[in-house]
Tab-separated table of C-alpha atoms and ligand atoms in Angstrom:
chain	number	residue	atom	x	y	z
B	22	UNK	CA	162.541	81.921	130.027
B	23	UNK	CA	161.101	85.155	132.012
B	24	UNK	CA	161.297	86.459	135.811
B	25	UNK	CA	158.445	87.027	137.079
B	26	UNK	CA	158.049	87.740	141.062
B	27	UNK	CA	161.486	87.226	141.683
B	28	UNK	CA	160.583	83.087	140.343
B	29	UNK	CA	161.245	82.008	136.174
B	30	UNK	CA	158.967	81.211	133.941
B	31	UNK	CA	158.976	79.190	130.570
B	32	UNK	CA	155.232	79.105	128.663
B	33	UNK	CA	153.764	79.791	132.628
B	34	UNK	CA	154.656	77.015	134.312
B	35	UNK	CA	157.119	77.660	136.878
B	36	UNK	CA	160.657	76.390	136.337
B	37	UNK	CA	161.390	74.786	140.105
B	38	UNK	CA	158.320	73.506	140.417
B	39	UNK	CA	158.979	71.285	137.297
B	40	UNK	CA	161.629	69.675	138.994
B	41	UNK	CA	159.919	69.830	142.757
B	42	UNK	CA	157.055	68.001	139.603
B	43	UNK	CA	159.325	66.037	137.912
B	44	UNK	CA	163.070	65.969	139.364
B	45	UNK	CA	166.710	66.523	138.457
B	46	UNK	CA	167.485	66.547	135.188
B	47	UNK	CA	165.494	67.442	132.898
B	48	UNK	CA	164.690	68.135	129.206
B	49	UNK	CA	161.970	71.405	128.967
B	50	UNK	CA	160.600	72.901	125.667
B	51	UNK	CA	158.329	75.233	125.081
B	52	UNK	CA	156.088	75.092	122.058
B	53	UNK	CA	154.798	78.307	121.922
B	54	UNK	CA	158.411	79.645	121.462
B	55	UNK	CA	158.432	76.893	118.187
B	56	UNK	CA	156.056	77.971	117.155
B	57	UNK	CA	156.786	81.630	117.473
B	58	UNK	CA	160.100	80.378	115.568
B	59	UNK	CA	158.076	78.792	112.417
B	60	UNK	CA	155.592	81.477	112.041
B	61	UNK	CA	158.783	83.845	111.638
B	62	UNK	CA	160.724	81.942	109.907
B	63	UNK	CA	157.866	81.766	106.907
B	64	UNK	CA	156.845	85.383	106.871
B	65	UNK	CA	160.833	85.434	105.825
B	66	UNK	CA	159.969	83.326	102.729
B	67	UNK	CA	156.438	84.079	102.016
B	68	UNK	CA	157.941	86.151	98.360
B	69	UNK	CA	158.426	82.364	97.866
B	70	UNK	CA	156.236	79.352	97.323
B	71	UNK	CA	157.880	77.422	99.780
B	72	UNK	CA	157.776	73.985	101.845
B	73	UNK	CA	159.361	74.361	104.791
B	74	UNK	CA	160.746	69.881	106.013
B	75	UNK	CA	162.073	70.401	109.801
B	76	UNK	CA	165.575	68.826	110.314
B	77	UNK	CA	164.383	65.934	112.331
B	78	UNK	CA	167.822	64.811	113.785
B	79	UNK	CA	167.785	67.794	116.564
B	80	UNK	CA	164.993	66.677	118.311
B	81	UNK	CA	162.666	63.591	117.190
B	82	UNK	CA	159.815	63.584	119.780
B	83	UNK	CA	156.784	62.678	119.292
B	84	UNK	CA	155.217	65.712	121.157
B	85	UNK	CA	156.792	68.179	119.639
B	86	UNK	CA	157.437	66.754	116.215
B	87	UNK	CA	152.821	67.463	116.330
B	88	UNK	CA	153.650	71.102	117.453
B	89	UNK	CA	155.210	71.438	114.354
B	90	UNK	CA	152.967	68.898	111.664
B	91	UNK	CA	150.253	71.073	113.607
B	92	UNK	CA	152.279	74.500	112.071
B	93	UNK	CA	151.972	73.614	108.256
B	94	UNK	CA	155.707	71.409	108.203
B	95	UNK	CA	157.105	68.509	106.706
B	96	UNK	CA	160.352	67.025	107.954
B	97	UNK	CA	163.796	66.212	106.500
B	98	UNK	CA	164.559	62.469	108.170
B	99	UNK	CA	168.380	60.957	107.785
B	100	UNK	CA	167.669	57.807	108.846
B	101	UNK	CA	164.455	55.155	108.096
B	102	UNK	CA	164.109	55.534	112.311
B	103	UNK	CA	163.488	59.150	112.412
B	104	UNK	CA	160.916	58.467	109.138
B	105	UNK	CA	158.776	55.502	110.827
B	106	UNK	CA	159.373	58.565	114.414
B	107	UNK	CA	157.349	60.518	112.431
B	108	UNK	CA	154.700	58.633	110.438
B	109	UNK	CA	154.522	57.599	113.710
B	110	UNK	CA	153.258	61.714	114.916
B	111	UNK	CA	151.286	61.526	112.270
B	112	UNK	CA	153.070	63.113	109.060
B	113	UNK	CA	152.458	62.051	105.543
B	114	UNK	CA	155.379	59.480	104.431
B	115	UNK	CA	155.256	62.217	101.082
B	116	UNK	CA	155.381	65.064	103.945
B	117	UNK	CA	158.575	63.671	105.255
B	118	UNK	CA	162.937	63.794	103.236
B	119	UNK	CA	165.127	60.800	103.657
B	120	UNK	CA	167.818	62.565	103.023
B	121	UNK	CA	170.425	59.731	104.555
B	122	UNK	CA	174.482	59.623	103.491
B	123	UNK	CA	176.545	56.567	103.634
B	124	UNK	CA	174.086	54.398	104.565
B	125	UNK	CA	173.118	51.448	102.273
B	126	UNK	CA	171.167	50.603	99.440
B	127	UNK	CA	168.598	48.031	101.029
B	128	UNK	CA	167.876	51.664	104.336
B	129	UNK	CA	166.627	53.150	100.435
B	130	UNK	CA	164.395	50.841	99.762
B	131	UNK	CA	162.471	50.095	102.889
B	132	UNK	CA	162.651	54.665	102.628
B	133	UNK	CA	160.932	53.996	99.590
B	134	UNK	CA	158.527	51.341	100.056
B	135	UNK	CA	157.041	53.591	102.941
B	136	UNK	CA	156.285	56.398	100.893
B	137	UNK	CA	159.040	58.940	101.506
B	138	UNK	CA	161.062	61.864	99.094
B	139	UNK	CA	163.997	60.850	97.691
B	140	UNK	CA	166.951	62.544	98.375
B	141	UNK	CA	170.233	61.013	97.124
B	142	UNK	CA	174.070	62.266	97.346
B	143	UNK	CA	175.973	60.304	95.790
B	144	UNK	CA	176.341	58.533	92.106
B	145	UNK	CA	176.563	55.000	93.271
B	146	UNK	CA	173.416	54.922	94.356
B	147	UNK	CA	171.090	57.563	92.034
B	148	UNK	CA	173.410	54.580	89.796
B	149	UNK	CA	171.612	51.334	91.720
B	150	UNK	CA	167.870	53.715	91.521
B	151	UNK	CA	168.170	53.741	88.722
B	152	UNK	CA	169.020	49.872	87.916
B	153	UNK	CA	165.600	48.764	90.418
B	154	UNK	CA	163.515	51.894	89.089
B	155	UNK	CA	164.606	53.140	86.252
B	156	UNK	CA	162.434	57.458	86.457
B	157	UNK	CA	159.375	55.704	88.535
B	158	UNK	CA	161.138	56.583	92.027
B	159	UNK	CA	160.910	60.729	91.908
B	160	UNK	CA	165.188	61.733	93.531
B	161	UNK	CA	166.020	64.959	95.098
B	162	UNK	CA	169.959	65.287	94.462
B	163	UNK	CA	172.034	67.097	97.373
B	164	UNK	CA	174.934	68.552	95.603
B	165	UNK	CA	177.886	69.800	97.448
B	166	UNK	CA	178.640	73.397	96.510
B	167	UNK	CA	182.238	73.586	97.878
B	168	UNK	CA	181.833	76.227	99.597
B	169	UNK	CA	182.906	77.131	103.372
B	170	UNK	CA	179.690	77.669	105.434
B	171	UNK	CA	179.129	77.654	109.246
B	172	UNK	CA	180.392	78.284	113.084
B	173	UNK	CA	182.629	75.917	112.965
B	174	UNK	CA	184.656	73.188	110.655
B	175	UNK	CA	182.858	70.628	112.743
B	176	UNK	CA	178.730	71.555	111.269
B	177	UNK	CA	180.520	73.616	107.735
B	178	UNK	CA	178.641	71.265	104.755
B	179	UNK	CA	179.621	72.186	101.933
B	180	UNK	CA	183.173	72.776	101.502
B	181	UNK	CA	184.918	70.506	98.882
B	182	UNK	CA	186.846	67.841	101.599
B	183	UNK	CA	182.580	67.037	103.301
B	184	UNK	CA	181.276	63.538	102.776
B	185	UNK	CA	178.109	65.166	101.667
B	186	UNK	CA	176.685	65.662	97.939
B	187	UNK	CA	177.706	65.085	94.948
B	188	UNK	CA	180.677	67.509	94.003
B	189	UNK	CA	179.692	70.088	91.925
B	190	UNK	CA	182.564	69.615	89.801
B	191	UNK	CA	181.312	66.503	89.139
B	192	UNK	CA	177.836	67.634	87.555
B	193	UNK	CA	178.797	66.006	83.606
B	194	UNK	CA	178.928	62.913	85.208
B	195	UNK	CA	175.818	63.418	87.225
B	196	UNK	CA	174.457	64.411	84.604
B	197	UNK	CA	175.497	61.646	81.976
B	198	UNK	CA	174.020	59.437	84.011
B	199	UNK	CA	170.528	60.571	84.423
B	200	UNK	CA	170.266	60.269	81.260
B	201	UNK	CA	171.744	56.972	81.222
B	202	UNK	CA	168.985	55.384	83.873
B	203	UNK	CA	165.986	58.599	83.210
B	204	UNK	CA	166.332	59.236	86.328
B	205	UNK	CA	162.777	61.279	87.316
B	206	UNK	CA	164.662	64.661	89.396
B	207	UNK	CA	162.354	66.500	91.358
B	208	UNK	CA	164.765	68.991	92.728
B	209	UNK	CA	168.127	69.491	94.266
B	210	UNK	CA	169.649	70.287	97.525
B	211	UNK	CA	171.567	71.660	98.966
B	212	UNK	CA	173.022	72.333	102.879
B	213	UNK	CA	176.147	73.358	103.398
B	214	UNK	CA	176.359	73.943	106.861
B	215	UNK	CA	174.481	74.749	110.812
B	216	UNK	CA	175.371	78.232	112.534
B	217	UNK	CA	174.742	80.486	108.461
B	218	UNK	CA	175.080	83.945	109.251
B	219	UNK	CA	176.614	85.583	106.711
B	220	UNK	CA	173.335	85.451	103.798
B	221	UNK	CA	175.886	86.037	101.342
B	222	UNK	CA	177.407	83.069	102.032
B	223	UNK	CA	174.086	80.815	101.686
B	224	UNK	CA	173.033	83.408	98.294
B	225	UNK	CA	176.013	82.455	97.050
B	226	UNK	CA	175.273	78.327	97.671
B	227	UNK	CA	171.905	78.955	96.657
B	228	UNK	CA	173.038	80.578	93.698
B	229	UNK	CA	175.707	77.800	92.677
B	230	UNK	CA	171.886	74.691	92.814
B	231	UNK	CA	170.275	77.256	91.027
B	232	UNK	CA	173.154	77.020	88.270
B	233	UNK	CA	173.382	73.524	88.373
B	234	UNK	CA	169.291	72.941	87.744
B	235	UNK	CA	169.895	74.731	84.811
B	236	UNK	CA	171.032	70.553	83.674
B	237	UNK	CA	167.275	68.848	85.288
B	238	UNK	CA	164.874	69.973	83.455
B	239	UNK	CA	162.070	67.499	85.324
B	240	UNK	CA	163.515	69.860	88.067
B	241	UNK	CA	160.057	70.680	90.852
B	242	UNK	CA	161.806	72.546	93.444
B	243	UNK	CA	165.537	73.420	95.238
B	244	UNK	CA	166.449	72.460	98.642
B	245	UNK	CA	168.418	75.043	100.032
B	246	UNK	CA	168.395	73.290	103.014
B	247	UNK	CA	169.422	74.594	107.221
B	248	UNK	CA	171.832	76.145	108.733
B	249	UNK	CA	169.230	79.203	109.839
B	250	UNK	CA	171.755	80.850	113.139
B	251	UNK	CA	169.688	81.782	115.686
B	252	UNK	CA	172.134	83.331	119.597
B	253	UNK	CA	173.220	80.972	122.034
B	254	UNK	CA	174.277	84.527	123.864
B	255	UNK	CA	173.489	88.821	124.315
B	256	UNK	CA	175.740	90.389	121.725
B	257	UNK	CA	175.806	86.877	119.408
B	258	UNK	CA	175.145	87.496	115.598
B	259	UNK	CA	172.239	85.220	114.106
B	260	UNK	CA	170.689	84.649	110.234
B	261	UNK	CA	168.953	88.357	109.089
B	262	UNK	CA	165.790	85.744	108.331
B	263	UNK	CA	163.828	88.486	106.772
B	264	UNK	CA	166.922	90.126	104.194
B	265	UNK	CA	167.253	85.894	103.374
B	266	UNK	CA	164.002	85.740	102.366
B	267	UNK	CA	163.297	88.799	100.465
B	268	UNK	CA	166.949	88.052	98.266
B	269	UNK	CA	166.843	84.250	98.129
B	270	UNK	CA	162.847	85.144	96.613
B	271	UNK	CA	164.526	87.545	93.989
B	272	UNK	CA	167.684	85.483	93.092
B	273	UNK	CA	164.554	81.784	92.127
B	274	UNK	CA	162.070	83.880	91.031
B	275	UNK	CA	164.968	85.579	87.997
B	276	UNK	CA	166.070	81.983	87.553
B	277	UNK	CA	162.318	80.618	87.025
B	278	UNK	CA	162.761	82.749	83.665
B	279	UNK	CA	165.629	81.616	82.548
B	280	UNK	CA	164.046	77.694	83.349
B	281	UNK	CA	161.069	79.811	81.723
B	282	UNK	CA	159.358	77.130	84.165
B	283	UNK	CA	157.700	77.840	87.414
B	284	UNK	CA	159.437	75.762	91.323
B	285	UNK	CA	159.714	76.255	95.086
B	286	UNK	CA	161.770	76.310	97.611
B	287	UNK	CA	161.971	73.463	100.611
B	288	UNK	CA	164.806	75.134	103.691
B	289	UNK	CA	165.109	72.237	106.384
B	290	UNK	CA	165.721	74.720	109.533
B	291	UNK	CA	166.466	71.912	112.841
B	292	UNK	CA	168.492	74.256	115.413
B	293	UNK	CA	165.903	77.328	114.459
B	294	UNK	CA	162.878	76.002	114.910
B	295	UNK	CA	164.346	74.388	118.156
B	296	UNK	CA	167.136	75.874	120.143
B	297	UNK	CA	165.477	78.603	121.893
B	298	UNK	CA	162.557	76.270	123.113
B	299	UNK	CA	164.696	74.376	125.607
B	300	UNK	CA	166.329	73.709	129.045
B	301	UNK	CA	168.279	71.036	130.937
B	302	UNK	CA	167.769	71.899	133.971
B	303	UNK	CA	170.381	70.933	136.549
B	304	UNK	CA	170.789	70.575	140.166
B	305	UNK	CA	174.360	71.245	141.751
B	306	UNK	CA	175.489	68.515	143.923
B	307	UNK	CA	179.203	69.850	145.078
B	308	UNK	CA	180.875	73.313	145.372
B	309	UNK	CA	184.470	73.491	145.047
B	310	UNK	CA	186.978	75.903	145.918
B	311	UNK	CA	190.819	75.056	143.812
B	312	UNK	CA	193.165	77.275	143.647
B	313	UNK	CA	192.462	77.679	139.508
B	314	UNK	CA	188.224	78.579	140.120
B	315	UNK	CA	185.395	77.860	142.139
B	316	UNK	CA	183.716	74.555	140.552
B	317	UNK	CA	179.912	74.308	140.253
B	318	UNK	CA	179.541	70.783	140.303
B	319	UNK	CA	176.201	69.748	138.824
B	320	UNK	CA	174.153	66.450	138.186
B	321	UNK	CA	174.863	65.712	134.777
B	322	UNK	CA	177.699	66.070	132.664
B	323	UNK	CA	178.877	65.094	128.642
B	324	UNK	CA	176.346	61.853	128.716
B	325	UNK	CA	173.455	64.015	129.113
B	326	UNK	CA	174.487	68.295	126.630
B	327	UNK	CA	177.111	66.812	124.984
B	328	UNK	CA	178.311	70.439	122.718
B	329	UNK	CA	179.551	72.185	124.895
B	330	UNK	CA	182.089	69.964	124.871
B	331	UNK	CA	182.568	67.781	121.109
B	332	UNK	CA	181.770	71.973	120.008
B	333	UNK	CA	182.662	74.463	122.230
B	334	UNK	CA	179.387	75.929	121.875
B	335	UNK	CA	178.336	78.510	124.736
B	336	UNK	CA	174.870	77.686	126.823
B	337	UNK	CA	174.192	80.337	128.918
B	338	UNK	CA	173.386	79.460	132.768
B	339	UNK	CA	170.709	80.436	134.742
B	340	UNK	CA	170.543	80.364	138.384
B	341	UNK	CA	167.211	79.634	138.461
B	342	UNK	CA	166.673	79.219	142.434
B	343	UNK	CA	168.364	82.618	143.221
B	344	UNK	CA	167.032	85.259	140.591
B	345	UNK	CA	168.356	88.240	142.170
B	346	UNK	CA	171.697	86.372	143.907
B	347	UNK	CA	175.036	88.651	143.408
B	348	UNK	CA	175.951	87.613	140.147
B	349	UNK	CA	179.765	85.910	140.283
B	350	UNK	CA	182.241	83.947	138.958
B	351	UNK	CA	182.102	80.465	138.231
B	352	UNK	CA	182.807	77.064	136.751
B	353	UNK	CA	180.559	75.173	135.777
B	354	UNK	CA	181.370	71.318	135.957
B	355	UNK	CA	179.022	67.334	134.822
B	356	UNK	CA	180.025	64.649	136.830
B	357	UNK	CA	181.236	62.341	134.012
B	358	UNK	CA	185.002	60.714	134.800
B	359	UNK	CA	186.549	62.714	132.012
B	360	UNK	CA	186.677	67.183	131.548
B	361	UNK	CA	183.208	67.589	130.557
B	362	UNK	CA	182.821	71.396	131.319
B	363	UNK	CA	179.785	73.660	130.385
B	364	UNK	CA	181.877	76.538	130.881
B	365	UNK	CA	185.050	77.625	132.316
B	366	UNK	CA	185.081	80.485	135.012
B	367	UNK	CA	181.441	82.225	133.506
B	368	UNK	CA	181.133	85.538	134.462
B	369	UNK	CA	177.746	86.830	136.130
B	370	UNK	CA	176.224	83.984	137.137
B	371	UNK	CA	173.616	84.478	141.024
B	372	UNK	CA	175.379	82.892	144.441
B	373	UNK	CA	175.210	79.429	143.584
B	374	UNK	CA	174.230	76.914	146.308
B	375	UNK	CA	174.062	73.491	146.477
B	376	UNK	CA	171.305	71.866	145.838
B	377	UNK	CA	170.335	75.577	144.039
B	378	UNK	CA	168.396	74.166	140.312
B	379	UNK	CA	171.034	75.181	136.823
B	380	UNK	CA	169.225	75.638	133.679
B	381	UNK	CA	170.884	75.388	130.386
B	382	UNK	CA	169.739	77.516	127.717
B	383	UNK	CA	169.363	76.122	123.692
B	384	UNK	CA	168.634	72.634	125.375
B	385	UNK	CA	166.187	72.248	122.896
B	386	UNK	CA	168.054	71.268	119.369
B	387	UNK	CA	171.047	68.549	119.169
B	388	UNK	CA	170.863	68.044	123.267
B	389	UNK	CA	169.549	65.444	124.571
B	390	UNK	CA	169.069	63.175	120.973
B	391	UNK	CA	173.015	63.559	121.769
B	392	UNK	CA	172.562	61.848	125.102
B	393	UNK	CA	173.808	58.892	126.258
B	394	UNK	CA	174.120	56.069	129.231
B	395	UNK	CA	178.443	57.241	129.532
B	396	UNK	CA	179.522	55.744	133.074
B	397	UNK	CA	175.789	53.993	133.123
B	398	UNK	CA	173.839	56.809	133.733
B	399	UNK	CA	170.078	57.333	132.697
B	400	UNK	CA	169.212	59.955	129.937
B	401	UNK	CA	167.346	63.060	131.640
B	402	UNK	CA	163.542	63.514	131.250
B	403	UNK	CA	161.282	65.515	128.886
B	404	UNK	CA	159.029	67.706	129.837
B	405	UNK	CA	157.052	69.316	126.697
B	406	UNK	CA	154.992	72.562	128.388
B	407	UNK	CA	152.421	73.257	126.243
B	408	UNK	CA	149.113	75.711	126.793
B	409	UNK	CA	150.737	76.979	130.195
B	410	UNK	CA	150.463	73.022	131.775
B	411	UNK	CA	153.620	70.753	131.776
B	412	UNK	CA	153.376	66.900	130.244
B	413	UNK	CA	155.689	64.544	130.766
B	414	UNK	CA	156.425	63.247	127.452
B	415	UNK	CA	159.625	61.845	127.814
B	416	UNK	CA	159.851	59.750	131.631
B	417	UNK	CA	162.976	59.061	132.988
B	418	UNK	CA	165.824	55.799	131.913
B	419	UNK	CA	165.854	53.551	134.665
B	420	UNK	CA	168.958	51.017	135.048
B	421	UNK	CA	166.791	48.677	134.189
B	422	UNK	CA	166.460	50.134	130.513
B	423	UNK	CA	170.026	50.109	131.037
B	424	UNK	CA	170.467	46.908	131.029
B	425	UNK	CA	167.275	45.879	128.575
B	426	UNK	CA	169.582	44.683	124.972
B	427	UNK	CA	172.195	43.452	127.196
B	428	UNK	CA	172.745	39.343	127.431
B	429	UNK	CA	174.400	38.010	130.595
B	430	UNK	CA	176.153	34.787	129.501
B	431	UNK	CA	175.723	31.927	131.185
F	511	PLP	C1	170.881	67.932	105.657
F	511	PLP	C2	170.481	68.504	106.483
F	511	PLP	N1	169.772	68.776	106.909
F	511	PLP	C3	169.321	70.176	107.341
F	511	PLP	C4	169.903	70.144	109.177
F	511	PLP	C5	169.429	71.220	109.616
F	511	PLP	O1	170.727	71.872	110.688
F	511	PLP	P1	170.426	73.541	111.874
F	511	PLP	O2	169.782	72.357	112.668
F	511	PLP	O3	171.402	74.118	111.991
F	511	PLP	O4	169.271	74.129	110.721
F	511	PLP	C6	171.527	69.626	109.564
F	511	PLP	C7	172.257	69.104	109.864
F	511	PLP	O5	172.831	68.992	110.066
F	511	PLP	C8	171.298	68.827	107.895
F	511	PLP	O6	172.236	67.819	108.136
C-alpha cells in the first residue's frame, strides 16, 4: 500500500475507489506482492534444487492460486476439496501434496485417485496404505521432531504434545512398518510451526529430519514445511530467508555426501506468500467514547478476521479516508455480539470519522479462509489487483446464500 498525493493506492489502484465500486467490507489482494515474495523465497533457496509448494489453506481463491502457479509453484493441500480447487486452478495433481491430519482413509484414497503426492502423518494410515496398495503409491511421511517452534502455542506443531506427525522417538516402529509393507518412502516432511523467526530452530528441525532420513534409502526429497515469518508491524522480526537458504543448502549438500545420493528440498510457505498482499477494508459505523477508551465500531468483526481474537494477532490499521489526519488513539471493535476487539488503545491512527474506511494489513493469509457466517452476517467480497486493474474474484454473500443449505420443515 502506498501513499501518493494524499491517497492510498494498492498495486496502482486507489483504495477508496475500490469501496465505491465493490462496497465494504472488502478483502483486497495485490498480485504483485505475491510475485515479489515468491521470487525472494525462490532466490533464497537457489543453493539447492527445490520446489515451493504454496500452503493454500492460507488463501484458496482460484485466481490467487493461478498467480502462484504462474510463479512456478506447486501446492500443499490438507483436504480433498483444496486438492480439487488446485486442479481447477490448473495445477497438475502430481505437483500437489496432500498433507491430511486425522482425515479418513476414504479421503486419502480419493487423493490417490486424483493423482496427488501423499504426505501421511500416522502409522495406522500408513499400514492401511501398505495393505491396500503395497509399495505402488509413493508416500512422504510427516515426522514430528519434538522441537518448540513458532509464534505461539496454537501455531506450534512440532512439539511432543502436538497431534501432527509421527514422533521422532517412534522411528524404529516406523522403519519396521515401512519394511513390512515395502512402502515407497519418497520423502520425509516436517512443519514445526508458523512464524518461525529463529533460523537455528528451523535448522535444528532440518538436521533431525535429515538424520531420520538415513533409515529410508528410497528418499527423493525432504520437505521442510513452511512457517517463514513476515512482519506484522514496524520493528517486527521476520525470518531471514536468505541466511536460512544458505545454511540449509549447506546442510543438505553435506547430507547428500553422507547418503551418497542427491535429493531435492520442498518448502510450504503460506503466510510468506500471501499475508502482506492482502487488506481487509472496513467502514466505521459508530464512534463511541466511554470512560475507558474511544471505540471505532466497524462493519466487520471476528466473523471476517478472526486472527486478532483467536491468536491475539496484531494487524496494523490505517485510516485510508484521512491520510493526513491528526494521529490519535482508538480501540477498534467489530459488530459481532462477542468482544471482538481488533485493537485496544491503538496509538497513531489518523483521526477517525464516521464513514471512514479502515484498512487492516496482513489480511491475505488466514483472513477470509477463517471467516464465518456468525451472527448471520455474509462474508465479504474479494478483489484481486493485477496489472494495475481491480478484478472481483468472489462476490459478497447474500442472505439467500446463508439460507441455501437450510431445509425448512413443513
Ligand atoms: C503442513 C503445513 N505446511 C505449511 C503451512 C503453512 O504455514 P505458514 O502459513 O506459517 O507458512 C501449514 C500451516 O498451518 C501447515 O500446516
